[in-house]
Amino acid sequence: MLYHSLNGKSKSVSFKEATLNSIAPDNGLYFPEEIPLLQKQFFENIENTSNEAIAFEVMRPYIGNDIPDKELEIILAETFDFPFPLKRVQDSIYSLELFHGPTLAFKDVGARFMSRCMGYFLKNNTKPVTVLVATSGDTGGAVAHGFYDVKGVEVVILYPKGKVSEVQELQLTTLGKNITALQVEGNFDDCQQMVKKAFVDAELNAKKYLTSANSINVARWLPQQLYYFFAWKQWPHKNETPVISVPSGNFGNIASALLSYYSGLPVKHFIAACNANEVVPQFMEHGIYEPKNAVSTLSNAMDVGNPSNFIRIMQLFEQSLPRLKTIFSSISISDDQTQKTMQKVLETFGYLTDPHGAVAYSALEQYLQMHPSSRGYFVETAHPVKFLDVVKQATGIEPTLPTNIIGLMQKEKKYIQMENDYDAFKTFLMEN
Ligand SMILES: *Cc1c(COP(=O)(O)O)cnc(C)c1O
């Protein structure tokens, strides 16, 4: 499989190069030259197929010859070694829980897969690689955990000061070793901007081998589509295709969901559920794509004003808004609605959502009100304990902490403070 740059000015590369480069030299995102089509038989047998075997079938064509089968099987088994349960919340709404990994958010899958692929590709490498990653909250912890102690890899995480939750900050600042956290005076977009600038800085790139662990990287982006195959495997109404609501920020997760659909997965409709950062909902309504500054909300991992992966979605639909509209909607949910949803879903159905899942639940509910004969599931992207304050405020209850979180709370946070200033960031990278 070859990957081409969406800016169209760089040459196509293999999975390995796309992973190591992260972004093409012309600054474009990499995109697969073809979307593999899965056999009917694969879907007919899916209920009796193990998650590892499903993952292998789906991912194999994307990797090409860059990783031998035996090695890929090991990487996939390690990536997907926790459960992805689809739970019934009420008659028409299910929850796909993606928070059973080590840092309690869905980003563990992409981070684990990418770190293992990089570890394999860099096995005999002599020049150390620096992974730069901007985080709105959950990426940092997942990437820190995925890359912790991987030989030959230094990780630098940029996170916005005061805009990530306590548990999120602990997860990305307490590991040490090859993981360094930078606390930036700014928002997520500022962090992402600095990272993007570093990649095209010739002086810096002459000194360091830089790559990114954001969802722009194909190795983080592609394995996320497996969630939707695992959900279909468990979907109890096989004669009705589900409506799928995905809480969306940088649009990596939903873009991967759309890949699964192009590979043949049965889906009725996709909803990209957003918070007040509504660039995509506005685009769907008015046809004008206008990036904005991110605003802070209760679902902080989705506070993105210029979602990087939306361009991949447009590529899938050949830049046609009418075509996109046939299968995809985007709905914006306010903080007030988010809180009310958390409260209502807990009181009525005894199910506790995190704020991101609540945004997706609320958007799905709105959609189903207009399409009453449909059913669907929302994606519960993080464990509610990652957002203790928000959960407590919305529902009045304090969820019990898993033991790994209790241990985390006894650790000391270590980070370097950084102005929202590219030159300061560059100096730091040049000197470290
Ligand atoms: C990152 C994140 C999202 C948004 O995912 P994207 O792929 O960036 O759209 C949603 N929920 C949680 C909990 C996240 O950590």
CSV table of C-alpha atoms in Angstrom, one decimal, residues 194-378:
chain,number,residue,atom,x,y,z
A,194,MET,CA,4.1,24.9,17.4
A,195,VAL,CA,4.5,21.3,16.6
A,196,LYS,CA,3.5,21.9,13.0
A,197,LYS,CA,6.0,24.7,12.7
A,198,ALA,CA,8.8,22.5,14.1
A,199,PHE,CA,8.2,19.9,11.4
A,200,VAL,CA,8.9,22.4,8.6
A,201,ASP,CA,11.8,24.1,10.4
A,202,ALA,CA,14.9,23.2,8.3
A,203,GLU,CA,17.4,24.1,10.9
A,204,LEU,CA,15.7,22.0,13.5
A,205,ASN,CA,15.2,19.1,11.2
A,206,ALA,CA,18.9,19.1,10.3
A,207,LYS,CA,19.7,18.6,13.9
A,208,LYS,CA,16.9,16.2,15.0
A,209,TYR,CA,14.8,13.4,13.5
A,210,LEU,CA,11.3,14.6,14.3
A,211,THR,CA,8.0,12.8,14.0
A,212,SER,CA,4.5,13.2,15.4
A,213,ALA,CA,2.2,11.0,17.4
A,214,ASN,CA,-0.9,13.0,16.7
A,215,SER,CA,-3.7,11.4,14.7
A,216,ILE,CA,-2.3,13.0,11.6
A,217,ASN,CA,0.2,10.0,11.7
A,218,VAL,CA,-1.2,7.1,9.8
A,219,ALA,CA,0.0,4.6,12.4
A,220,ARG,CA,-2.2,6.3,15.0
A,221,TRP,CA,-5.1,7.0,12.7
A,222,LEU,CA,-5.6,3.7,10.9
A,223,PRO,CA,-6.0,1.1,13.7
A,224,GLN,CA,-8.9,3.2,15.2
A,225,GLN,CA,-11.2,1.8,12.6
A,226,LEU,CA,-11.1,-1.6,14.4
A,227,TYR,CA,-13.5,-0.2,17.1
A,228,TYR,CA,-16.3,-0.2,14.5
A,229,PHE,CA,-15.7,-3.8,13.4
A,230,PHE,CA,-15.6,-4.9,17.1
A,231,ALA,CA,-18.9,-3.0,17.6
A,232,TRP,CA,-20.5,-4.7,14.6
A,233,LYS,CA,-19.4,-8.1,15.9
A,234,GLN,CA,-21.4,-7.4,19.1
A,235,TRP,CA,-24.3,-5.5,17.5
A,236,PRO,CA,-27.4,-7.5,18.5
A,237,HIS,CA,-29.7,-6.2,15.7
A,238,LYS,CA,-27.8,-7.5,12.6
A,239,ASN,CA,-30.9,-6.9,10.4
A,240,GLU,CA,-30.8,-3.2,11.1
A,241,THR,CA,-27.6,-1.2,10.5
A,242,PRO,CA,-26.6,1.1,13.4
A,243,VAL,CA,-26.4,4.9,13.5
A,244,ILE,CA,-22.9,5.7,15.0
A,245,SER,CA,-22.3,8.8,17.0
A,246,VAL,CA,-18.6,9.7,17.6
A,247,PRO,CA,-17.5,12.5,19.9
A,248,SER,CA,-15.2,14.5,17.6
A,249,GLY,CA,-12.4,17.0,18.1
A,250,ASN,CA,-9.5,16.6,15.6
A,251,PHE,CA,-11.8,14.2,13.6
A,252,GLY,CA,-9.3,11.3,13.5
A,253,ASN,CA,-11.6,8.8,15.1
A,254,ILE,CA,-14.6,9.5,12.9
A,255,ALA,CA,-12.4,9.7,9.8
A,256,SER,CA,-11.2,6.1,10.7
A,257,ALA,CA,-14.8,5.1,11.2
A,258,LEU,CA,-15.6,6.2,7.7
A,259,LEU,CA,-12.7,4.1,6.4
A,260,SER,CA,-14.3,1.0,7.9
A,261,TYR,CA,-17.5,2.0,6.0
A,262,TYR,CA,-15.7,2.2,2.7
A,263,SER,CA,-14.2,-1.2,3.4
A,264,GLY,CA,-17.8,-2.6,3.6
A,265,LEU,CA,-18.9,-2.3,7.2
A,266,PRO,CA,-22.7,-2.0,7.5
A,267,VAL,CA,-23.6,1.4,8.9
A,268,LYS,CA,-26.8,3.5,8.5
A,269,HIS,CA,-25.4,6.9,9.4
A,270,PHE,CA,-22.5,8.6,11.1
A,271,ILE,CA,-22.8,11.6,13.4
A,272,ALA,CA,-19.8,13.7,14.3
A,273,ALA,CA,-20.8,15.0,17.7
A,274,CYS,CA,-19.1,18.2,18.6
A,275,ASN,CA,-19.1,20.6,21.6
A,276,ALA,CA,-19.2,24.4,21.1
A,277,ASN,CA,-16.3,24.1,18.7
A,278,GLU,CA,-18.6,23.8,15.7
A,279,VAL,CA,-16.5,24.4,12.6
A,280,VAL,CA,-17.7,21.1,11.0
A,281,PRO,CA,-21.4,21.5,11.9
A,282,GLN,CA,-21.3,25.0,10.4
A,283,PHE,CA,-19.6,23.6,7.3
A,284,MET,CA,-22.3,20.9,6.9
A,285,GLU,CA,-25.0,23.6,7.1
A,286,HIS,CA,-23.5,26.4,5.1
A,287,GLY,CA,-20.8,24.8,3.0
A,288,ILE,CA,-18.1,27.2,4.3
A,289,TYR,CA,-15.2,25.7,6.2
A,290,GLU,CA,-13.9,28.4,8.6
A,291,PRO,CA,-11.4,27.4,11.2
A,292,LYS,CA,-11.8,29.3,14.5
A,293,ASN,CA,-9.9,29.7,17.7
A,294,ALA,CA,-10.8,26.8,20.1
A,295,VAL,CA,-13.1,27.6,22.9
A,296,SER,CA,-12.9,25.8,26.3
A,297,THR,CA,-15.7,23.4,27.1
A,298,LEU,CA,-16.4,20.5,29.6
A,299,SER,CA,-15.4,18.0,26.9
A,300,ASN,CA,-11.8,19.4,26.7
A,301,ALA,CA,-10.4,16.7,24.5
A,302,MET,CA,-12.6,18.0,21.7
A,303,ASP,CA,-11.7,21.7,22.1
A,304,VAL,CA,-10.2,21.9,18.6
A,305,GLY,CA,-10.9,24.9,16.3
A,306,ASN,CA,-9.2,23.6,13.2
A,307,PRO,CA,-9.7,19.8,13.0
A,308,SER,CA,-6.7,18.3,11.1
A,309,ASN,CA,-8.4,15.2,9.9
A,310,PHE,CA,-11.5,16.7,8.3
A,311,ILE,CA,-9.5,17.0,5.1
A,312,ARG,CA,-9.2,13.2,5.1
A,313,ILE,CA,-13.0,12.9,5.3
A,314,MET,CA,-13.4,15.2,2.3
A,315,GLN,CA,-10.9,13.2,0.4
A,316,LEU,CA,-12.9,10.0,1.0
A,317,PHE,CA,-16.0,11.7,-0.4
A,318,GLU,CA,-14.1,13.2,-3.3
A,319,GLN,CA,-14.6,16.8,-2.0
A,320,SER,CA,-18.4,16.5,-2.4
A,321,LEU,CA,-20.5,17.9,0.4
A,322,PRO,CA,-23.8,16.4,-1.1
A,323,ARG,CA,-22.2,12.9,-1.1
A,324,LEU,CA,-20.9,13.4,2.4
A,325,LYS,CA,-24.4,14.4,3.6
A,326,THR,CA,-25.9,11.1,2.5
A,327,ILE,CA,-24.2,9.2,5.3
A,328,PHE,CA,-22.7,11.9,7.6
A,329,SER,CA,-24.1,14.6,9.9
A,330,SER,CA,-22.5,16.8,12.5
A,331,ILE,CA,-24.3,18.1,15.5
A,332,SER,CA,-23.0,20.6,18.1
A,333,ILE,CA,-24.0,20.1,21.8
A,334,SER,CA,-23.6,22.9,24.5
A,335,ASP,CA,-22.0,22.4,27.9
A,336,ASP,CA,-25.5,22.8,29.4
A,337,GLN,CA,-26.9,20.0,27.3
A,338,THR,CA,-23.8,17.9,28.1
A,339,GLN,CA,-24.4,18.2,31.8
A,340,LYS,CA,-28.1,17.6,31.5
A,341,THR,CA,-27.4,14.5,29.5
A,342,MET,CA,-25.0,13.1,32.0
A,343,GLN,CA,-27.5,13.6,34.7
A,344,LYS,CA,-30.5,12.2,32.8
A,345,VAL,CA,-28.7,9.1,31.5
A,346,LEU,CA,-27.5,8.3,35.0
A,347,GLU,CA,-30.9,8.9,36.6
A,348,THR,CA,-33.0,7.2,33.9
A,349,PHE,CA,-30.8,4.3,32.8
A,350,GLY,CA,-28.2,4.0,35.6
A,351,TYR,CA,-25.4,4.6,33.1
A,352,LEU,CA,-22.6,7.1,33.9
A,353,THR,CA,-21.1,8.8,30.9
A,354,ASP,CA,-18.0,11.0,30.7
A,355,PRO,CA,-18.6,14.5,29.2
A,356,HIS,CA,-17.3,13.4,25.7
A,357,GLY,CA,-19.6,10.4,25.6
A,358,ALA,CA,-22.4,12.6,26.8
A,359,VAL,CA,-22.0,14.9,23.8
A,360,ALA,CA,-22.2,11.9,21.5
A,361,TYR,CA,-25.2,10.5,23.4
A,362,SER,CA,-27.0,13.8,23.1
A,363,ALA,CA,-26.3,14.1,19.4
A,364,LEU,CA,-27.5,10.6,18.8
A,365,GLU,CA,-30.7,11.2,20.7
A,366,GLN,CA,-31.4,14.3,18.6
A,367,TYR,CA,-30.8,12.3,15.4
A,368,LEU,CA,-33.0,9.4,16.5
A,369,GLN,CA,-35.9,11.7,17.4
A,370,MET,CA,-36.0,12.6,13.7
A,371,HIS,CA,-35.4,9.0,12.6
A,372,PRO,CA,-37.5,7.1,15.2
A,373,SER,CA,-37.3,3.7,13.6
A,374,SER,CA,-33.5,3.6,13.8
A,375,ARG,CA,-31.1,2.4,16.6
A,376,GLY,CA,-27.5,3.2,17.2
A,377,TYR,CA,-24.6,3.5,19.5
A,378,PHE,CA,-22.5,6.3,20.8
